[in-house]
XYZ file of C-alpha atoms in Angstrom:
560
model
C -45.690 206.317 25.908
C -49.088 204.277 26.172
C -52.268 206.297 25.851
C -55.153 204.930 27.255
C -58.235 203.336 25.134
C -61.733 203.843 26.389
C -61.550 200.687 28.418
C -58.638 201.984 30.242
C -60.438 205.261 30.887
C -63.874 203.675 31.696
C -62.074 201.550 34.373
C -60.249 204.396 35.727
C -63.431 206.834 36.035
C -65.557 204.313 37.553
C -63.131 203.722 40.058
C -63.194 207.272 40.809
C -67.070 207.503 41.022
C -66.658 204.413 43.267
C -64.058 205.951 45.848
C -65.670 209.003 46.105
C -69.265 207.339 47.321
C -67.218 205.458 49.754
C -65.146 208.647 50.888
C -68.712 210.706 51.330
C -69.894 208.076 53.447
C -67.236 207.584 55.409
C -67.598 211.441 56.555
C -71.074 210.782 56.716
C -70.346 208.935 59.297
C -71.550 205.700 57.528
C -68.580 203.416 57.351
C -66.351 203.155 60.111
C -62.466 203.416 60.024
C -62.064 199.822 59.948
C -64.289 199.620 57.123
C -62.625 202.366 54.966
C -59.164 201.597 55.556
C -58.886 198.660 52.657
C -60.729 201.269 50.403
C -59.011 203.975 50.292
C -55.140 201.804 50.587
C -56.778 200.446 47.516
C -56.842 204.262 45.706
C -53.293 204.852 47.674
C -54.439 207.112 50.521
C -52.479 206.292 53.826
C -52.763 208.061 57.273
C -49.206 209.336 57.865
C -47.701 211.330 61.431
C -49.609 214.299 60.393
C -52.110 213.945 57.573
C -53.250 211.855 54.965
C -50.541 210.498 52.336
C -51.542 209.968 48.138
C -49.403 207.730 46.414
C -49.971 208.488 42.513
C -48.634 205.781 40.256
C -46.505 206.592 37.455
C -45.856 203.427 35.796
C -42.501 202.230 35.015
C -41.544 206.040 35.827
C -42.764 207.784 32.235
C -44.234 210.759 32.362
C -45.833 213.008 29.737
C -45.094 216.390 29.980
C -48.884 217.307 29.946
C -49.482 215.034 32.664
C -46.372 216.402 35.048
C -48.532 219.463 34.632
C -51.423 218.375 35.887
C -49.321 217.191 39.155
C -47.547 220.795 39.303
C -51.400 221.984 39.695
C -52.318 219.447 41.945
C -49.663 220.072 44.276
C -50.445 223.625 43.476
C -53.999 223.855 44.893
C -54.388 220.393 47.056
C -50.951 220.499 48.659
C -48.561 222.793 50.290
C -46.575 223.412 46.652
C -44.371 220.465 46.183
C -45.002 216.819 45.872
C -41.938 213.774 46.623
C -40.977 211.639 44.167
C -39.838 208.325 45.478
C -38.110 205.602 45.248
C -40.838 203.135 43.173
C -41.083 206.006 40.323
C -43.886 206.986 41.986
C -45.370 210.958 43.360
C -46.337 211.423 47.174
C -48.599 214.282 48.310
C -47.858 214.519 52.029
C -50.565 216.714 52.996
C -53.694 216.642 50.912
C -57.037 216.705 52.729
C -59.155 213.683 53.071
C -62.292 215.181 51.718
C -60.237 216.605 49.042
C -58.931 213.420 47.834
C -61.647 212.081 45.214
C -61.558 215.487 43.485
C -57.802 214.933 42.997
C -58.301 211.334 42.030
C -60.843 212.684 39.163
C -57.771 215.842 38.210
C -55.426 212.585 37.440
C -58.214 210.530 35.455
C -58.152 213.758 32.966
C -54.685 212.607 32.264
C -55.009 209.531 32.191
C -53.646 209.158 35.938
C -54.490 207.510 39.313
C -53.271 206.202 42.544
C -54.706 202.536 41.895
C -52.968 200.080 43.505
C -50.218 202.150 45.184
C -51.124 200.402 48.228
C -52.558 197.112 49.708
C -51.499 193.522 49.225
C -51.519 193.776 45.780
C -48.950 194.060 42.615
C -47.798 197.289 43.099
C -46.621 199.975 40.486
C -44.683 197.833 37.377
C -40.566 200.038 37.552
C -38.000 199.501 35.141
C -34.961 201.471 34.210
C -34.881 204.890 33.394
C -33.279 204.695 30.370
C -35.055 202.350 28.796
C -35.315 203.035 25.105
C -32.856 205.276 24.781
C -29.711 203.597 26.253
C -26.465 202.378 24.423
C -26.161 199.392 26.395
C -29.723 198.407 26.175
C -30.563 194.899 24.394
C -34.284 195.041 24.637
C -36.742 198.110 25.667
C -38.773 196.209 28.230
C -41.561 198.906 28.706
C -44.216 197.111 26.238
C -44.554 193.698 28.628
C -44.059 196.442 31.300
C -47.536 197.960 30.173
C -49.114 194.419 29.370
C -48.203 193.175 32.783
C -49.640 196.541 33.844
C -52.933 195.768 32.133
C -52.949 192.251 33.266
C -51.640 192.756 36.890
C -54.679 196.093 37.825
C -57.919 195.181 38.909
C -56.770 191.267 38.977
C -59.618 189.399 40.925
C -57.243 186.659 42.149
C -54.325 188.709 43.389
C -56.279 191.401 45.214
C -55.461 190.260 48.803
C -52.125 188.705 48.518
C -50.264 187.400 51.920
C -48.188 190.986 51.643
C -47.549 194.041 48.903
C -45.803 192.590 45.646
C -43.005 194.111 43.597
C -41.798 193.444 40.040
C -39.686 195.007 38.239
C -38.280 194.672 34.907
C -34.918 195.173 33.025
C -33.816 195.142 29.406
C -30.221 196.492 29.298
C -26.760 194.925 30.232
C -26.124 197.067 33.185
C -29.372 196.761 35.421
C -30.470 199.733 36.554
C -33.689 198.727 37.704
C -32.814 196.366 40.708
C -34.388 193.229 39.263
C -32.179 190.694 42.069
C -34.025 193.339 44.836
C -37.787 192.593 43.686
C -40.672 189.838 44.683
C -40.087 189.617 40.865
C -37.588 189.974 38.079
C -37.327 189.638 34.454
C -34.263 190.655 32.937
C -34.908 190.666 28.742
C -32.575 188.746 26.431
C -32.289 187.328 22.804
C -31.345 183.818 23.096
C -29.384 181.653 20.797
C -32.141 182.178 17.680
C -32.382 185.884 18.671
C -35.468 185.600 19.764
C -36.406 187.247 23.074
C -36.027 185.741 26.358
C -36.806 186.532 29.475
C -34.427 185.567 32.730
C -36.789 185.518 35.372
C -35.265 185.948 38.852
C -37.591 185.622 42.228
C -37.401 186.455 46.243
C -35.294 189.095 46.341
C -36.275 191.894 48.860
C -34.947 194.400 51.199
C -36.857 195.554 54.597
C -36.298 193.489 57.441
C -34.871 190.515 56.265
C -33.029 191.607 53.476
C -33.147 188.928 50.348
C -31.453 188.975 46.795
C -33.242 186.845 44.829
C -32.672 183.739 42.901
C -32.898 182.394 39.207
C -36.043 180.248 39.292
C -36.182 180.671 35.257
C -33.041 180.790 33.022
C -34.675 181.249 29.568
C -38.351 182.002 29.565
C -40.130 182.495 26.132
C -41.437 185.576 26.153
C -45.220 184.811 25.089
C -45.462 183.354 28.720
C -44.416 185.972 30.958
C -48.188 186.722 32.291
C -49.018 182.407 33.027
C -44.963 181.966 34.690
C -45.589 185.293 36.416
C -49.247 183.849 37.914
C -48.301 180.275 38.035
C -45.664 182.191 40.716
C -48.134 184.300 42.755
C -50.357 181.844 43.199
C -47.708 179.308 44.560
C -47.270 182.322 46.622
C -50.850 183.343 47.703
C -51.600 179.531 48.453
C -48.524 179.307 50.800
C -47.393 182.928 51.590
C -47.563 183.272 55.878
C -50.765 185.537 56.628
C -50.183 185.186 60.135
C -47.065 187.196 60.999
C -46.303 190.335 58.727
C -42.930 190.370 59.151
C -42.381 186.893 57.353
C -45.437 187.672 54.405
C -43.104 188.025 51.712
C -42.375 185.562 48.911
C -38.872 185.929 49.891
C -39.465 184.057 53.109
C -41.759 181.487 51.481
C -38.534 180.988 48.462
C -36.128 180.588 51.007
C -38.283 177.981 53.477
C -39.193 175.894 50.447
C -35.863 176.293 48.648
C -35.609 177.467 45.124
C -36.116 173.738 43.954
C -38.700 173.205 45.915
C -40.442 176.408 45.062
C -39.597 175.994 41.315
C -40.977 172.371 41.362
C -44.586 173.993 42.681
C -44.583 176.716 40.093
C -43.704 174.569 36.962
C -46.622 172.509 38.332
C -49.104 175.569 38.789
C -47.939 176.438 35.338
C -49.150 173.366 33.276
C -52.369 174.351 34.479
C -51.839 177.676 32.766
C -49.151 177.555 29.700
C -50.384 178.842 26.478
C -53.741 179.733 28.302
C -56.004 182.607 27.582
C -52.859 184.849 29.067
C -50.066 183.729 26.412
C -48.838 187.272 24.861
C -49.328 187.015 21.081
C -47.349 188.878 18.065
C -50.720 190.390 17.436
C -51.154 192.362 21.279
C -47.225 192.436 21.873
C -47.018 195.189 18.374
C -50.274 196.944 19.655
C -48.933 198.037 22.735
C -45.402 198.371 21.582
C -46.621 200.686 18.772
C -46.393 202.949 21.532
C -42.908 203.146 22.644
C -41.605 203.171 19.048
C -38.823 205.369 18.187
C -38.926 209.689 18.712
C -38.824 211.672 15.492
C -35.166 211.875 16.058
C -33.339 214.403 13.600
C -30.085 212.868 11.867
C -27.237 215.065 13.182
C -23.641 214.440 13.922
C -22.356 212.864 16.939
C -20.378 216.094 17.868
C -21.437 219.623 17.825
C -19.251 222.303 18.141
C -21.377 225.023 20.105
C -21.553 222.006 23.001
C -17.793 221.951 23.329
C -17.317 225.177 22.928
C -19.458 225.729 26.257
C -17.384 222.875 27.637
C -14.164 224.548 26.827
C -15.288 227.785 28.358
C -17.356 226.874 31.065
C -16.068 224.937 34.313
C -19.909 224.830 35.752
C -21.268 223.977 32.616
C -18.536 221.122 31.906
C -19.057 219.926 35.541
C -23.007 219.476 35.292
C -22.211 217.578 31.881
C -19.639 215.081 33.394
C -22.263 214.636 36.332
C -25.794 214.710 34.834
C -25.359 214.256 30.916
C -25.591 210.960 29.386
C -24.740 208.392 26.494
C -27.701 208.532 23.877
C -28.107 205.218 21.513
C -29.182 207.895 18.648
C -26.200 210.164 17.428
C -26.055 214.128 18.530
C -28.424 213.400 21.616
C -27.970 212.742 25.374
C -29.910 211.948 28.410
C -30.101 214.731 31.479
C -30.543 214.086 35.029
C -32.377 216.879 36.451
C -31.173 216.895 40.126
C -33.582 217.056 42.955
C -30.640 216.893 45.552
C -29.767 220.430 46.204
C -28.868 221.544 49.098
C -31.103 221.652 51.913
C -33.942 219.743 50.277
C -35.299 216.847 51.082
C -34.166 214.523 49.076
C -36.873 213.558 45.551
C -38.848 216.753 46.797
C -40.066 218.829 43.777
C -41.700 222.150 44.030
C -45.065 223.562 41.988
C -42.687 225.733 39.888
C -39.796 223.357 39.402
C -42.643 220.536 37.815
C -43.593 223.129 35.294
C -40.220 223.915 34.397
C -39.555 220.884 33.731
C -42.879 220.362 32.025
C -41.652 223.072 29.907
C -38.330 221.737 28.931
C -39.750 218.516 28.379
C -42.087 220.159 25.733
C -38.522 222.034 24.232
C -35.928 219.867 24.045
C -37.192 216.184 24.956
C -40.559 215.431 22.570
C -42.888 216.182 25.647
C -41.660 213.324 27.819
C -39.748 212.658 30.997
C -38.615 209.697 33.504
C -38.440 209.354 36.990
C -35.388 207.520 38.537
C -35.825 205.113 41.407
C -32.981 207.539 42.507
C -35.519 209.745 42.930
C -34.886 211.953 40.069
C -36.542 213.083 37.238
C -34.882 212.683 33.712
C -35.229 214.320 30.065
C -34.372 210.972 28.004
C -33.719 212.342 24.132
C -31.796 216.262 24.545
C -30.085 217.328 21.191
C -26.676 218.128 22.095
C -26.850 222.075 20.779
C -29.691 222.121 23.657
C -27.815 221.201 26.468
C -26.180 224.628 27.354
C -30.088 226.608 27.311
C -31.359 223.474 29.005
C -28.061 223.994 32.052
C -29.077 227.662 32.051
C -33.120 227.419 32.703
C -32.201 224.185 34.947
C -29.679 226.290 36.721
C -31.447 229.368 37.313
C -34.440 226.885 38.887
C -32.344 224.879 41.590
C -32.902 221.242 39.264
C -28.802 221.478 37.645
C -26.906 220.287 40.979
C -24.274 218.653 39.316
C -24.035 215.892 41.874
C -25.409 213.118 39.726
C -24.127 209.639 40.942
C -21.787 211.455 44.129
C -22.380 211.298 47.507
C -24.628 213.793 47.661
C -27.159 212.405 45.102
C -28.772 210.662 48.426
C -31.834 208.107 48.165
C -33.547 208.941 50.901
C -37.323 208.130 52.011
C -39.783 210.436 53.766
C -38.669 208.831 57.506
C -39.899 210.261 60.377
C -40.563 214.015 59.907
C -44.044 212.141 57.845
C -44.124 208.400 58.145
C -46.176 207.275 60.917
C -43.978 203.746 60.482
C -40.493 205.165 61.167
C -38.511 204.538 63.865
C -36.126 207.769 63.133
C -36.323 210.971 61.337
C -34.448 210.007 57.485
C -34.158 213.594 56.030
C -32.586 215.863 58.645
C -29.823 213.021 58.556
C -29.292 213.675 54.743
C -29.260 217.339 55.272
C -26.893 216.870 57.646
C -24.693 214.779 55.360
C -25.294 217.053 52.789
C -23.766 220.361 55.030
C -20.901 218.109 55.475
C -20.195 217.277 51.818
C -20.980 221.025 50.552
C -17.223 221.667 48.556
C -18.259 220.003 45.120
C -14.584 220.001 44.374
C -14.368 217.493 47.107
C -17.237 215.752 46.033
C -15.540 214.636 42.782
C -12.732 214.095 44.530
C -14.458 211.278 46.173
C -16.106 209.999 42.710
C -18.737 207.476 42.628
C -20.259 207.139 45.141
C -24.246 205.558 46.466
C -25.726 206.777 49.757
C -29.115 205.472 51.190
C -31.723 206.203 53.959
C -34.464 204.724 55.257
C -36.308 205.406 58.667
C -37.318 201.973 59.818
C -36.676 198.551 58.581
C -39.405 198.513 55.658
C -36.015 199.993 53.659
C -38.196 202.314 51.268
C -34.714 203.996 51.013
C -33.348 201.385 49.803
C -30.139 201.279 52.599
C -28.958 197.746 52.342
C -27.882 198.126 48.472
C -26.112 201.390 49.088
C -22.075 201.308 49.092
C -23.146 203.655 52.348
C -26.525 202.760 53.906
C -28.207 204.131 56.864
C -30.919 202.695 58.826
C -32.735 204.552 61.278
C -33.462 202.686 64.564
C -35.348 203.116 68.035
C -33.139 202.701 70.717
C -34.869 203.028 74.567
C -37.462 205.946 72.713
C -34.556 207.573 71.283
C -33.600 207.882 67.251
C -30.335 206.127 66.272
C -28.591 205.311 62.733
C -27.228 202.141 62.240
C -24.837 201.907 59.662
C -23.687 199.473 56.518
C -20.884 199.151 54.106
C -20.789 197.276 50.900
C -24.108 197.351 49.087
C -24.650 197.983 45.835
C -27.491 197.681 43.240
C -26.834 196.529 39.642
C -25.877 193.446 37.818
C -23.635 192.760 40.947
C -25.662 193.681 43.324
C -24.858 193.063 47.059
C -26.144 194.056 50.285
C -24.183 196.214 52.675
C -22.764 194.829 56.163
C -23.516 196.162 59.162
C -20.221 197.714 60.880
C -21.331 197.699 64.483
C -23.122 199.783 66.940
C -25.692 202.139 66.082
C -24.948 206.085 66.271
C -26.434 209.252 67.620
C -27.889 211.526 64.517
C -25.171 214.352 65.524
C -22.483 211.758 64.865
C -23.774 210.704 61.561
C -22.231 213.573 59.612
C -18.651 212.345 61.409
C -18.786 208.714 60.779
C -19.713 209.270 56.910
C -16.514 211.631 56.836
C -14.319 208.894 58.523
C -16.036 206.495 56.218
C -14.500 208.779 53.488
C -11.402 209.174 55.379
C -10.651 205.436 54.882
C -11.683 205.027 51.548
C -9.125 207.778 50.218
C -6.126 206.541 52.330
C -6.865 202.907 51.183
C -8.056 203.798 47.383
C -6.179 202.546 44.016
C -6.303 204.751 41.234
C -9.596 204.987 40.039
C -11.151 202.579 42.219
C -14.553 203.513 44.081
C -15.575 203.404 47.334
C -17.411 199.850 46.627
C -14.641 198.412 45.012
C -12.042 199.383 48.020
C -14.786 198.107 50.234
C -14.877 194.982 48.634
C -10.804 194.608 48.043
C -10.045 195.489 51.949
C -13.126 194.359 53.634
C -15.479 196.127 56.123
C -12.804 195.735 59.059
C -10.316 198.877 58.374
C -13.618 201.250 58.046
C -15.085 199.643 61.375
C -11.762 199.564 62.857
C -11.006 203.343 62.406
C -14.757 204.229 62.935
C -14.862 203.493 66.115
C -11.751 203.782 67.294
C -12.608 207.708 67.208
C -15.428 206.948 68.920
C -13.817 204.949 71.846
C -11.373 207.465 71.878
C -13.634 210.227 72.641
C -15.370 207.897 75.621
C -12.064 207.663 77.109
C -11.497 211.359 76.582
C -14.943 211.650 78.972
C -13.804 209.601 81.631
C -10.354 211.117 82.632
């Protein structure tokens, strides 16, 4: 992973130094809320329902193990023991103290860490896919012009105060797993016809209120010229994006008033002004930075080992958490693990003190001190030697992080909602706890198979609901919380958003109306078709139909 120079680490103390004069005289009494609010969104601080809220960037979701230790001790002695991971690959501390927020700003900076530009109308934190570098079906590992764009995108002068937050995300593998069609931004990383690399570059896509996938504005970009196309855009963007009404401040609404042409037209003219500028990538910066991602000290070993299925042969638990949370490894004799934060009765991407030094610890043992976080909202162990896994299972196991329901219904994305946020409508993880009760016979569970699930509180969609095959929006109806409910979504290469089925529910009913959900799906299914691809054979109608014909049942049960 990329280790910072001295410029990187002069930048990131000085901020520090900077934040925590303005945060002393703030509480001196000598800068009013109106006046800190921009500066500390800038260093990720919100004000949530019940305390402050630190966003801590962990870009394109790699983590060293040293530096997941460092969180573990933050969480430790600033927070109440556990921190949420969430859904941009990023950590949340729910309820650090505002006085106590510089000194946790300067903790990170040890570790080359911060919480700079978390927040704000700004280019957030840079995500990409979790396996990147290490997958079979990747074509190129994307995270070197992931960590030039992050260079070139913090601290940018121009794009400090854009119309509304922006998003990019990249993507270097056949199957995206980093929702590039879902982002202000996209680049999805090809070799062209002269196997050389390309860059697709897609642009507008966006959930939240008016949910957006985006379009192709850029079929075959040269890669050199991802930083001028990527400003020439956000410019276009800044000049015209709507600063008057919030709710319409994305790029997404600007792509779709203009019209891709349109839009594309203004950017290729914004770009002339900048092509093969001071910005243009060369060989020369593109190998410095990407001498950092080169290849593990892998061992050469065979692509079976017999201790491994042994433990399969022998051990139903064992072989379940394989099928579920072990995965295909581009290098022979290793494998990817999920480490599951979606055990029962936690909120979903919540990780305890303990369990972040465990899996420090195993990171250290079996993974060459490095991890990932998923946009899932779970934390992975990218390069495990097959003879590991069983040891790995056990300590994993014994520490609540080995739930073995890795892609099921279970494995819910689900955002901090009400119970925290002071900008939800409804209360997000009581309703995936709920869910979760429901779903408890793991037999059942892979009965069901593949299967995505997705909450979010309000309409801002942080849990991503409108690409889940099941999504679930919280809502305010008359001062009381109700759950709307879609069908359909899906993230990927053919991604889709969900449709909305009808009428919202009650949060008692939600646990019901997933099951009948279910119901349909496994009286309707082919063999070994999932729930989005009977959803997208049969159409919404059947679900909707025998949804709510239970519930107008039961009305008609009340009035005789």
């Amino acid at each position: 992973m990329y280790k910072y120079d001295e410029i990187d680490q002069a930048i990131v103390n000085e901020r520090v130094a900077q934040y925590r004069d303005q945060t002393r005289r703030y509480l001196a009494g000598e800068l009013s809320d109106e006046e800190f609010r921009p500066l500390r969104l800038q260093n990720g601080l919100y004000i949530q329902r019940h305390a402050p809220m630190l966003r801590i960037a962990i870009p394109y979701g790699t983590l060293a193990s040293y530096q997941l230790r460092k969180l573990a001790e933050i969480t430790r002695r600033y927070d109440r023991g556990y921190g949420h991971f969430s859904t941009r690959q990023n950590l949340q501390l729910n309820w650090p103290r505002l006085e106590d927020t510089p000194d946790i700003l300067a903790e990170l900076a040890t570790v080359q860490m911060h919480a700079i530009q978390t927040s704000g109308n700004c280019i957030r934190n840079i995500t990409t896919d979790q396996f990147a570098g290490i997958a079979p079906d990747e074509i190129i590992d994307p995270r070197a012009v992931a960590e030039i764009m992050r260079q070139w995108s913090t601290f940018h002068p121009e794009f400090a105060l854009l119309p509304r937050k922006f998003k990019i995300a990249v993507s270097g593998s056949q199957q995206d797993r980093a929702l590039v069609q879902a982002h202000d931004i996209g680049l999805e990383f090809f070799y062209d016809a002269d196997h050389k690399m390309a860059i697709k570059v897609w642009v507008g896509g966006g959930l939240g209120r008016t949910p957006i996938l985006g379009t192709v504005i850029n079929e075959q970009l040269e890669w050199q010229h991802v930083l001028t196309y990527c400003e020439a855009i956000i410019r276009v963007y800044n000049l015209h994006g709507r600063r008057d009404n919030s709710y319409k401040a994305r790029i997404k609404i600007l792509v779709k008033a203009l019209g891709i042409d349109e839009f594309r037209r203004q950017v290729d003219a914004e770009w002339a002004n900048l092509k093969d500028g001071p910005n243009t990538i060369t060989e020369a910066e593109l190998e410095r930075v990407a001498h950092h991602f080169t290849r593990m000290p892998y061992d050469t070993l065979p692509a079976h080992d017999a201790s491994f299925d042994a433990a399969i042969a022998s051990n139903p638990a064992f072989a379940a958490w394989v099928k579920r949370c072990v995965h295909a490894h581009r290098e022979p004799g290793y494998r990817a693990v999920t480490l599951s934060l979606k055990p029962y009765g936690v909120a979903p991407g919540d990780a305890t003190t303990e369990q972040m030094q465990v899996v420090a610890d195993l990171a250290d043992r079996y993974s060459f001190n490095e991890l990932r976080v998923s946009h899932e909202q779970n934390l992975i162990l990218t390069d495990v030697r097959l003879s590991d896994l069983y040891a790995l299972w056990e300590t994993a196991r014994a520490h609540g992080l080995a739930t073995p329901n890795i892609g099921l219904l279970t494995d819910i994305i689900c955002c901090p909602g009400g119970d925290f946020c002071s900008l939800a409508n409804a209360k997000s993880i009581p309703i995936a706890e709920a869910i979760q009760r429901q779903f408890d016979n793991l037999d059942y569970l892979h009965d069901i198979g593949d299967l995505e699930l997705n909450i979010s509180g309000c309409m801002n969609a942080c849990g991503h609901h409108h690409i889940g095959h099941i999504g679930i929006l919280g809502v305010d109806k008359d001062g009381s919380e109700w759950y709307q409910v879609t069908i359909g979504g899906k993230q990927g290469s053919d991604a889709s958003l969900g449709t909305v089925i009808g009428p919202a529910f009650s949060a008692d009913e939600m646990p019901g109306v997933v099951q009948r959900l279910i119901d349909v799906y496994i009286a309707q299914r082919s063999d070994e078709e999932r729930f989005i691809d009977t959803v997208r054979r049969i159409g919404v109608a059947p679900f909707k139909e025998y949804v709510y014909a239970d519930k107008a049942g039961k009305k008609e049960a009340a009035h005789v």
